Each structure stands twice: as structure tokens, then as C-alpha cells.
Amino acid sequence: TAPRTLTLNTKYQGAVAINVWTGYAVQVVSKSGARRVVIGPAPILLKYDEELEALALSTGKPKTTDKVLTTAYLRVENNKVADIVRIETKDHVEVDVKLSYKINFTGDSTKWFKVENYVKFFCDHARSLLKGAARKITVEDFYQNSTDLIRDILLGKAEGGKRAGLSFEENGMRMDD
């Protein structure tokens, strides 16, 4: 599918203005390959050779690439991602677990757009961690301690009341709840 474009018939009579909302970021790319990330709230006037980088975000539950949302806006603060993970326990019982993650983007903003579909990237990793750990416990143990087990697997063991969280060096993504 060709990317959406906007053609202005008012040559040299104005610039494209974009407002980046609070808690969001966009990556502006010029034809020469120069990139810059703008974090909202901020207005942007695009130069004649600039456009916004598009992201493809998996939607639905469980997260797949069957239905993706194409957008230029990246939610960088308090991003909620929901997923359903089917795990199999040590005693071969399948369990569907409904999860909701809180994801923030931190650190170097130039990394934030390096993964085109960060939702799928994150969910695949979280699923892998959960499925691997679930195969080591029985369904009875899982049901008795599911919340603590899932948090320990994804966020790390609580030390002093705090958990380390799950960080991704590839794009500065961090899940902390």
C-alpha cells in the first residue's frame, strides 16, 4: 500500500504545520536523510523536503500483524498496550492470560523510531518470557500466584518494594507496570 500523501496546490504560499500533542513524538525525515525527533507539546513547520516517518502498530488481541494502525505519532509517556497470551503449564494445561502493559520511551530519542512496529516487538518478547516460565509451573501454582508470577517474570523480583522493569536497548522502550 502506498503511503498517504498530502499535495498542496499553493506552491510557495505556506508551509505544512503540525502540532505534536503532549506525551507524543514524531520523527521528521528530510530527502537528504537527516532525521530529527520532535517531542510534544510542540508545533512544527515542515520544510519543503521533509515528511513524517510512519510507524505500523499492531492492533487487536492477541497482537498480530493482521491489522496494523499506521501513524506518525508515537506515544512516549504512559502508553497502554493490552494483549492476550496463551500459555501452557507444566501439566499441559492451556491458559489465556489477559495483560495490560504500561510502556514509556526513555533515553536517546533518536532510537525511539528504530523499531517500526514496537507493539508487536514488545508483545512477542513478553509472550516468549511468559511461555518459557509457565512451562516450569503447574496450573494450580499459576492460579494461586498468577499476578506475582507474571510481575516477577516481566518486571523482575521486587527489591525494596520496587521492580526493575523490562527495558529494550533497541528503541529505548521500557515497561514498568
JSON list of C-alpha atoms in Angstrom, two decimals:
[
{"chain": "A", "resi": 1, "resn": "THR", "atom": "CA", "xyz": [0.00, 0.00, 0.00]},
{"chain": "A", "resi": 2, "resn": "ALA", "atom": "CA", "xyz": [1.39, 3.33, -0.99]},
{"chain": "A", "resi": 3, "resn": "PRO", "atom": "CA", "xyz": [1.87, 5.80, 1.87]},
{"chain": "A", "resi": 4, "resn": "ARG", "atom": "CA", "xyz": [-0.68, 8.55, 2.24]},
{"chain": "A", "resi": 5, "resn": "THR", "atom": "CA", "xyz": [0.47, 11.86, 0.87]},
{"chain": "A", "resi": 6, "resn": "LEU", "atom": "CA", "xyz": [-0.78, 15.40, 1.00]},
{"chain": "A", "resi": 7, "resn": "THR", "atom": "CA", "xyz": [-0.39, 17.52, -2.11]},
{"chain": "A", "resi": 8, "resn": "LEU", "atom": "CA", "xyz": [-0.73, 21.26, -1.72]},
{"chain": "A", "resi": 9, "resn": "ASN", "atom": "CA", "xyz": [-1.71, 23.26, -4.77]},
{"chain": "A", "resi": 10, "resn": "THR", "atom": "CA", "xyz": [-0.43, 26.52, -3.29]},
{"chain": "A", "resi": 11, "resn": "LYS", "atom": "CA", "xyz": [3.19, 26.42, -4.37]},
{"chain": "A", "resi": 12, "resn": "TYR", "atom": "CA", "xyz": [5.33, 28.68, -2.17]},
{"chain": "A", "resi": 13, "resn": "GLN", "atom": "CA", "xyz": [2.28, 30.08, -0.33]},
{"chain": "A", "resi": 14, "resn": "GLY", "atom": "CA", "xyz": [2.77, 28.37, 3.01]},
{"chain": "A", "resi": 15, "resn": "ALA", "atom": "CA", "xyz": [4.20, 25.50, 4.94]},
{"chain": "A", "resi": 16, "resn": "VAL", "atom": "CA", "xyz": [2.64, 22.39, 6.42]},
{"chain": "A", "resi": 17, "resn": "ALA", "atom": "CA", "xyz": [2.11, 22.94, 10.14]},
{"chain": "A", "resi": 18, "resn": "ILE", "atom": "CA", "xyz": [1.79, 20.04, 12.56]},
{"chain": "A", "resi": 19, "resn": "ASN", "atom": "CA", "xyz": [1.05, 20.13, 16.27]},
{"chain": "A", "resi": 20, "resn": "VAL", "atom": "CA", "xyz": [2.68, 17.34, 18.25]},
{"chain": "A", "resi": 21, "resn": "TRP", "atom": "CA", "xyz": [0.48, 16.53, 21.22]},
{"chain": "A", "resi": 22, "resn": "THR", "atom": "CA", "xyz": [1.60, 16.23, 24.82]},
{"chain": "A", "resi": 23, "resn": "GLY", "atom": "CA", "xyz": [3.04, 12.78, 25.51]},
{"chain": "A", "resi": 24, "resn": "TYR", "atom": "CA", "xyz": [3.72, 12.08, 21.83]},
{"chain": "A", "resi": 25, "resn": "ALA", "atom": "CA", "xyz": [6.68, 12.37, 19.47]},
{"chain": "A", "resi": 26, "resn": "VAL", "atom": "CA", "xyz": [7.19, 12.41, 15.71]},
{"chain": "A", "resi": 27, "resn": "GLN", "atom": "CA", "xyz": [10.26, 11.81, 13.61]},
{"chain": "A", "resi": 28, "resn": "VAL", "atom": "CA", "xyz": [10.81, 14.27, 10.76]},
{"chain": "A", "resi": 29, "resn": "VAL", "atom": "CA", "xyz": [12.89, 12.98, 7.84]},
{"chain": "A", "resi": 30, "resn": "SER", "atom": "CA", "xyz": [14.29, 15.09, 5.02]},
{"chain": "A", "resi": 31, "resn": "LYS", "atom": "CA", "xyz": [15.05, 13.89, 1.50]},
{"chain": "A", "resi": 32, "resn": "SER", "atom": "CA", "xyz": [18.77, 14.09, 2.35]},
{"chain": "A", "resi": 33, "resn": "GLY", "atom": "CA", "xyz": [18.25, 11.54, 5.14]},
{"chain": "A", "resi": 34, "resn": "ALA", "atom": "CA", "xyz": [18.57, 13.97, 8.05]},
{"chain": "A", "resi": 35, "resn": "ARG", "atom": "CA", "xyz": [16.30, 13.00, 10.95]},
{"chain": "A", "resi": 36, "resn": "ARG", "atom": "CA", "xyz": [15.01, 14.82, 13.98]},
{"chain": "A", "resi": 37, "resn": "VAL", "atom": "CA", "xyz": [12.61, 13.81, 16.71]},
{"chain": "A", "resi": 38, "resn": "VAL", "atom": "CA", "xyz": [10.14, 16.40, 17.99]},
{"chain": "A", "resi": 39, "resn": "ILE", "atom": "CA", "xyz": [8.55, 15.72, 21.38]},
{"chain": "A", "resi": 40, "resn": "GLY", "atom": "CA", "xyz": [5.22, 17.38, 22.18]},
{"chain": "A", "resi": 41, "resn": "PRO", "atom": "CA", "xyz": [3.76, 19.67, 23.01]},
{"chain": "A", "resi": 42, "resn": "ALA", "atom": "CA", "xyz": [5.34, 21.47, 20.07]},
{"chain": "A", "resi": 43, "resn": "PRO", "atom": "CA", "xyz": [4.33, 22.97, 16.74]},
{"chain": "A", "resi": 44, "resn": "ILE", "atom": "CA", "xyz": [6.37, 22.04, 13.64]},
{"chain": "A", "resi": 45, "resn": "LEU", "atom": "CA", "xyz": [6.63, 23.73, 10.27]},
{"chain": "A", "resi": 46, "resn": "LEU", "atom": "CA", "xyz": [7.79, 21.16, 7.74]},
{"chain": "A", "resi": 47, "resn": "LYS", "atom": "CA", "xyz": [10.36, 22.27, 5.19]},
{"chain": "A", "resi": 48, "resn": "TYR", "atom": "CA", "xyz": [9.69, 21.55, 1.53]},
{"chain": "A", "resi": 49, "resn": "ASP", "atom": "CA", "xyz": [11.74, 18.34, 1.57]},
{"chain": "A", "resi": 50, "resn": "GLU", "atom": "CA", "xyz": [10.56, 16.93, 4.93]},
{"chain": "A", "resi": 51, "resn": "GLU", "atom": "CA", "xyz": [7.98, 14.34, 5.83]},
{"chain": "A", "resi": 52, "resn": "LEU", "atom": "CA", "xyz": [6.94, 12.40, 8.93]},
{"chain": "A", "resi": 53, "resn": "GLU", "atom": "CA", "xyz": [8.20, 8.86, 9.47]},
{"chain": "A", "resi": 54, "resn": "ALA", "atom": "CA", "xyz": [5.35, 6.35, 9.69]},
{"chain": "A", "resi": 55, "resn": "LEU", "atom": "CA", "xyz": [5.02, 3.59, 12.28]},
{"chain": "A", "resi": 56, "resn": "ALA", "atom": "CA", "xyz": [2.91, 0.45, 11.87]},
{"chain": "A", "resi": 57, "resn": "LEU", "atom": "CA", "xyz": [1.38, -0.61, 15.18]},
{"chain": "A", "resi": 58, "resn": "SER", "atom": "CA", "xyz": [-0.26, -3.99, 15.75]},
{"chain": "A", "resi": 59, "resn": "THR", "atom": "CA", "xyz": [-3.84, -3.84, 16.97]},
{"chain": "A", "resi": 60, "resn": "GLY", "atom": "CA", "xyz": [-6.36, -6.34, 18.27]},
{"chain": "A", "resi": 61, "resn": "LYS", "atom": "CA", "xyz": [-5.93, -9.01, 20.92]},
{"chain": "A", "resi": 62, "resn": "PRO", "atom": "CA", "xyz": [-3.80, -11.04, 20.67]},
{"chain": "A", "resi": 63, "resn": "LYS", "atom": "CA", "xyz": [-1.42, -8.68, 18.89]},
{"chain": "A", "resi": 64, "resn": "THR", "atom": "CA", "xyz": [-0.68, -9.70, 15.31]},
{"chain": "A", "resi": 65, "resn": "THR", "atom": "CA", "xyz": [0.32, -8.02, 12.08]},
{"chain": "A", "resi": 66, "resn": "ASP", "atom": "CA", "xyz": [-3.05, -8.86, 10.52]},
{"chain": "A", "resi": 67, "resn": "LYS", "atom": "CA", "xyz": [-4.45, -5.44, 11.43]},
{"chain": "A", "resi": 68, "resn": "VAL", "atom": "CA", "xyz": [-1.99, -2.60, 11.85]},
{"chain": "A", "resi": 69, "resn": "LEU", "atom": "CA", "xyz": [-2.52, 1.06, 12.55]},
{"chain": "A", "resi": 70, "resn": "THR", "atom": "CA", "xyz": [-0.28, 3.31, 10.50]},
{"chain": "A", "resi": 71, "resn": "THR", "atom": "CA", "xyz": [0.55, 6.57, 12.26]},
{"chain": "A", "resi": 72, "resn": "ALA", "atom": "CA", "xyz": [3.32, 9.13, 12.54]},
{"chain": "A", "resi": 73, "resn": "TYR", "atom": "CA", "xyz": [2.63, 9.77, 16.23]},
{"chain": "A", "resi": 74, "resn": "LEU", "atom": "CA", "xyz": [4.48, 7.74, 18.86]},
{"chain": "A", "resi": 75, "resn": "ARG", "atom": "CA", "xyz": [3.01, 7.81, 22.37]},
{"chain": "A", "resi": 76, "resn": "VAL", "atom": "CA", "xyz": [6.09, 8.16, 24.58]},
{"chain": "A", "resi": 77, "resn": "GLU", "atom": "CA", "xyz": [4.52, 8.50, 28.04]},
{"chain": "A", "resi": 78, "resn": "ASN", "atom": "CA", "xyz": [2.02, 6.22, 29.80]},
{"chain": "A", "resi": 79, "resn": "ASN", "atom": "CA", "xyz": [1.41, 4.14, 26.71]},
{"chain": "A", "resi": 80, "resn": "LYS", "atom": "CA", "xyz": [-1.07, 1.31, 27.39]},
{"chain": "A", "resi": 81, "resn": "VAL", "atom": "CA", "xyz": [-0.73, -1.92, 25.40]},
{"chain": "A", "resi": 82, "resn": "ALA", "atom": "CA", "xyz": [-3.16, -4.79, 26.00]},
{"chain": "A", "resi": 83, "resn": "ASP", "atom": "CA", "xyz": [-2.61, -8.35, 24.86]},
{"chain": "A", "resi": 84, "resn": "ILE", "atom": "CA", "xyz": [-3.84, -11.90, 25.37]},
{"chain": "A", "resi": 85, "resn": "VAL", "atom": "CA", "xyz": [-1.19, -14.58, 25.83]},
{"chain": "A", "resi": 86, "resn": "ARG", "atom": "CA", "xyz": [-1.92, -18.30, 25.62]},
{"chain": "A", "resi": 87, "resn": "ILE", "atom": "CA", "xyz": [0.47, -20.19, 27.85]},
{"chain": "A", "resi": 88, "resn": "GLU", "atom": "CA", "xyz": [0.85, -23.90, 28.55]},
{"chain": "A", "resi": 89, "resn": "THR", "atom": "CA", "xyz": [1.76, -25.03, 32.05]},
{"chain": "A", "resi": 90, "resn": "LYS", "atom": "CA", "xyz": [3.99, -27.89, 33.16]},
{"chain": "A", "resi": 91, "resn": "ASP", "atom": "CA", "xyz": [0.97, -30.19, 33.35]},
{"chain": "A", "resi": 92, "resn": "HIS", "atom": "CA", "xyz": [-0.09, -29.33, 29.73]},
{"chain": "A", "resi": 93, "resn": "VAL", "atom": "CA", "xyz": [-2.99, -27.05, 30.59]},
{"chain": "A", "resi": 94, "resn": "GLU", "atom": "CA", "xyz": [-3.52, -24.08, 28.26]},
{"chain": "A", "resi": 95, "resn": "VAL", "atom": "CA", "xyz": [-4.41, -20.78, 29.92]},
{"chain": "A", "resi": 96, "resn": "ASP", "atom": "CA", "xyz": [-5.31, -17.48, 28.25]},
{"chain": "A", "resi": 97, "resn": "VAL", "atom": "CA", "xyz": [-3.91, -14.54, 30.20]},
{"chain": "A", "resi": 98, "resn": "LYS", "atom": "CA", "xyz": [-5.21, -11.02, 29.57]},
{"chain": "A", "resi": 99, "resn": "LEU", "atom": "CA", "xyz": [-2.49, -8.45, 30.20]},
{"chain": "A", "resi": 100, "resn": "SER", "atom": "CA", "xyz": [-2.18, -4.69, 30.10]},
{"chain": "A", "resi": 101, "resn": "TYR", "atom": "CA", "xyz": [1.27, -3.11, 29.99]},
{"chain": "A", "resi": 102, "resn": "LYS", "atom": "CA", "xyz": [2.39, 0.46, 30.65]},
{"chain": "A", "resi": 103, "resn": "ILE", "atom": "CA", "xyz": [5.22, 1.43, 28.31]},
{"chain": "A", "resi": 104, "resn": "ASN", "atom": "CA", "xyz": [7.33, 4.59, 28.26]},
{"chain": "A", "resi": 105, "resn": "PHE", "atom": "CA", "xyz": [10.08, 5.63, 25.89]},
{"chain": "A", "resi": 106, "resn": "THR", "atom": "CA", "xyz": [13.17, 6.96, 27.66]},
{"chain": "A", "resi": 107, "resn": "GLY", "atom": "CA", "xyz": [16.73, 7.91, 26.91]},
{"chain": "A", "resi": 108, "resn": "ASP", "atom": "CA", "xyz": [18.01, 8.76, 23.44]},
{"chain": "A", "resi": 109, "resn": "SER", "atom": "CA", "xyz": [15.00, 9.89, 21.36]},
{"chain": "A", "resi": 110, "resn": "THR", "atom": "CA", "xyz": [16.78, 9.03, 18.09]},
{"chain": "A", "resi": 111, "resn": "LYS", "atom": "CA", "xyz": [16.35, 5.33, 18.99]},
{"chain": "A", "resi": 112, "resn": "TRP", "atom": "CA", "xyz": [12.59, 5.52, 19.54]},
{"chain": "A", "resi": 113, "resn": "PHE", "atom": "CA", "xyz": [11.70, 5.05, 15.87]},
{"chain": "A", "resi": 114, "resn": "LYS", "atom": "CA", "xyz": [14.22, 2.26, 15.12]},
{"chain": "A", "resi": 115, "resn": "VAL", "atom": "CA", "xyz": [11.59, -0.47, 15.54]},
{"chain": "A", "resi": 116, "resn": "GLU", "atom": "CA", "xyz": [8.76, 0.07, 13.07]},
{"chain": "A", "resi": 117, "resn": "ASN", "atom": "CA", "xyz": [6.17, -2.00, 14.98]},
{"chain": "A", "resi": 118, "resn": "TYR", "atom": "CA", "xyz": [7.21, -1.66, 18.62]},
{"chain": "A", "resi": 119, "resn": "VAL", "atom": "CA", "xyz": [3.89, -3.12, 19.84]},
{"chain": "A", "resi": 120, "resn": "LYS", "atom": "CA", "xyz": [4.48, -6.45, 18.09]},
{"chain": "A", "resi": 121, "resn": "PHE", "atom": "CA", "xyz": [8.17, -6.37, 19.04]},
{"chain": "A", "resi": 122, "resn": "PHE", "atom": "CA", "xyz": [7.30, -5.91, 22.72]},
{"chain": "A", "resi": 123, "resn": "CYS", "atom": "CA", "xyz": [4.41, -8.39, 22.81]},
{"chain": "A", "resi": 124, "resn": "ASP", "atom": "CA", "xyz": [6.46, -11.12, 21.11]},
{"chain": "A", "resi": 125, "resn": "HIS", "atom": "CA", "xyz": [9.21, -10.74, 23.71]},
{"chain": "A", "resi": 126, "resn": "ALA", "atom": "CA", "xyz": [6.77, -10.66, 26.66]},
{"chain": "A", "resi": 127, "resn": "ARG", "atom": "CA", "xyz": [4.97, -13.75, 25.31]},
{"chain": "A", "resi": 128, "resn": "SER", "atom": "CA", "xyz": [8.26, -15.60, 24.98]},
{"chain": "A", "resi": 129, "resn": "LEU", "atom": "CA", "xyz": [9.21, -14.83, 28.58]},
{"chain": "A", "resi": 130, "resn": "LEU", "atom": "CA", "xyz": [5.80, -15.85, 29.91]},
{"chain": "A", "resi": 131, "resn": "LYS", "atom": "CA", "xyz": [5.56, -19.07, 27.89]},
{"chain": "A", "resi": 132, "resn": "GLY", "atom": "CA", "xyz": [9.04, -20.16, 28.92]},
{"chain": "A", "resi": 133, "resn": "ALA", "atom": "CA", "xyz": [8.35, -19.58, 32.61]},
{"chain": "A", "resi": 134, "resn": "ALA", "atom": "CA", "xyz": [4.86, -21.13, 32.51]},
{"chain": "A", "resi": 135, "resn": "ARG", "atom": "CA", "xyz": [6.23, -24.47, 31.31]},
{"chain": "A", "resi": 136, "resn": "LYS", "atom": "CA", "xyz": [8.05, -24.78, 34.65]},
{"chain": "A", "resi": 137, "resn": "ILE", "atom": "CA", "xyz": [4.99, -24.49, 36.92]},
{"chain": "A", "resi": 138, "resn": "THR", "atom": "CA", "xyz": [1.70, -26.34, 37.33]},
{"chain": "A", "resi": 139, "resn": "VAL", "atom": "CA", "xyz": [-1.66, -24.78, 36.58]},
{"chain": "A", "resi": 140, "resn": "GLU", "atom": "CA", "xyz": [-2.52, -24.90, 40.30]},
{"chain": "A", "resi": 141, "resn": "ASP", "atom": "CA", "xyz": [0.59, -22.91, 41.20]},
{"chain": "A", "resi": 142, "resn": "PHE", "atom": "CA", "xyz": [-0.15, -20.47, 38.41]},
{"chain": "A", "resi": 143, "resn": "TYR", "atom": "CA", "xyz": [-3.73, -19.81, 39.54]},
{"chain": "A", "resi": 144, "resn": "GLN", "atom": "CA", "xyz": [-2.69, -19.35, 43.18]},
{"chain": "A", "resi": 145, "resn": "ASN", "atom": "CA", "xyz": [0.07, -16.81, 42.40]},
{"chain": "A", "resi": 146, "resn": "SER", "atom": "CA", "xyz": [-0.59, -15.60, 38.84]},
{"chain": "A", "resi": 147, "resn": "THR", "atom": "CA", "xyz": [-0.24, -11.87, 39.49]},
{"chain": "A", "resi": 148, "resn": "ASP", "atom": "CA", "xyz": [3.02, -12.14, 41.41]},
{"chain": "A", "resi": 149, "resn": "LEU", "atom": "CA", "xyz": [4.41, -14.73, 38.97]},
{"chain": "A", "resi": 150, "resn": "ILE", "atom": "CA", "xyz": [3.68, -12.59, 35.91]},
{"chain": "A", "resi": 151, "resn": "ARG", "atom": "CA", "xyz": [5.14, -9.48, 37.54]},
{"chain": "A", "resi": 152, "resn": "ASP", "atom": "CA", "xyz": [8.27, -11.38, 38.62]},
{"chain": "A", "resi": 153, "resn": "ILE", "atom": "CA", "xyz": [8.73, -12.76, 35.10]},
{"chain": "A", "resi": 154, "resn": "LEU", "atom": "CA", "xyz": [8.22, -9.48, 33.24]},
{"chain": "A", "resi": 155, "resn": "LEU", "atom": "CA", "xyz": [9.31, -6.82, 35.73]},
{"chain": "A", "resi": 156, "resn": "GLY", "atom": "CA", "xyz": [11.83, -8.73, 37.85]},
{"chain": "A", "resi": 157, "resn": "LYS", "atom": "CA", "xyz": [11.63, -9.66, 41.52]},
{"chain": "A", "resi": 158, "resn": "ALA", "atom": "CA", "xyz": [10.66, -6.85, 43.88]},
{"chain": "A", "resi": 159, "resn": "GLU", "atom": "CA", "xyz": [13.68, -5.44, 45.71]},
{"chain": "A", "resi": 160, "resn": "GLY", "atom": "CA", "xyz": [12.86, -2.89, 48.36]},
{"chain": "A", "resi": 161, "resn": "GLY", "atom": "CA", "xyz": [9.30, -2.59, 47.04]},
{"chain": "A", "resi": 162, "resn": "LYS", "atom": "CA", "xyz": [10.44, -1.69, 43.50]},
{"chain": "A", "resi": 163, "resn": "ARG", "atom": "CA", "xyz": [10.81, -3.78, 40.38]},
{"chain": "A", "resi": 164, "resn": "ALA", "atom": "CA", "xyz": [13.46, -3.24, 37.73]},
{"chain": "A", "resi": 165, "resn": "GLY", "atom": "CA", "xyz": [11.06, -3.25, 34.76]},
{"chain": "A", "resi": 166, "resn": "LEU", "atom": "CA", "xyz": [11.65, -4.57, 31.27]},
{"chain": "A", "resi": 167, "resn": "SER", "atom": "CA", "xyz": [13.87, -2.38, 29.08]},
{"chain": "A", "resi": 168, "resn": "PHE", "atom": "CA", "xyz": [14.72, -2.61, 25.39]},
{"chain": "A", "resi": 169, "resn": "GLU", "atom": "CA", "xyz": [18.04, -1.17, 24.28]},
{"chain": "A", "resi": 170, "resn": "GLU", "atom": "CA", "xyz": [16.97, -1.36, 20.62]},
{"chain": "A", "resi": 171, "resn": "ASN", "atom": "CA", "xyz": [14.49, 1.53, 20.88]},
{"chain": "A", "resi": 172, "resn": "GLY", "atom": "CA", "xyz": [14.57, 2.93, 24.43]},
{"chain": "A", "resi": 173, "resn": "MET", "atom": "CA", "xyz": [11.25, 1.28, 25.32]},
{"chain": "A", "resi": 174, "resn": "ARG", "atom": "CA", "xyz": [10.64, 0.46, 28.97]},
{"chain": "A", "resi": 175, "resn": "MET", "atom": "CA", "xyz": [7.74, -1.39, 30.57]},
{"chain": "A", "resi": 176, "resn": "ASP", "atom": "CA", "xyz": [7.36, -0.61, 34.26]},
{"chain": "A", "resi": 177, "resn": "ASP", "atom": "CA", "xyz": [3.86, -1.83, 35.12]}
]
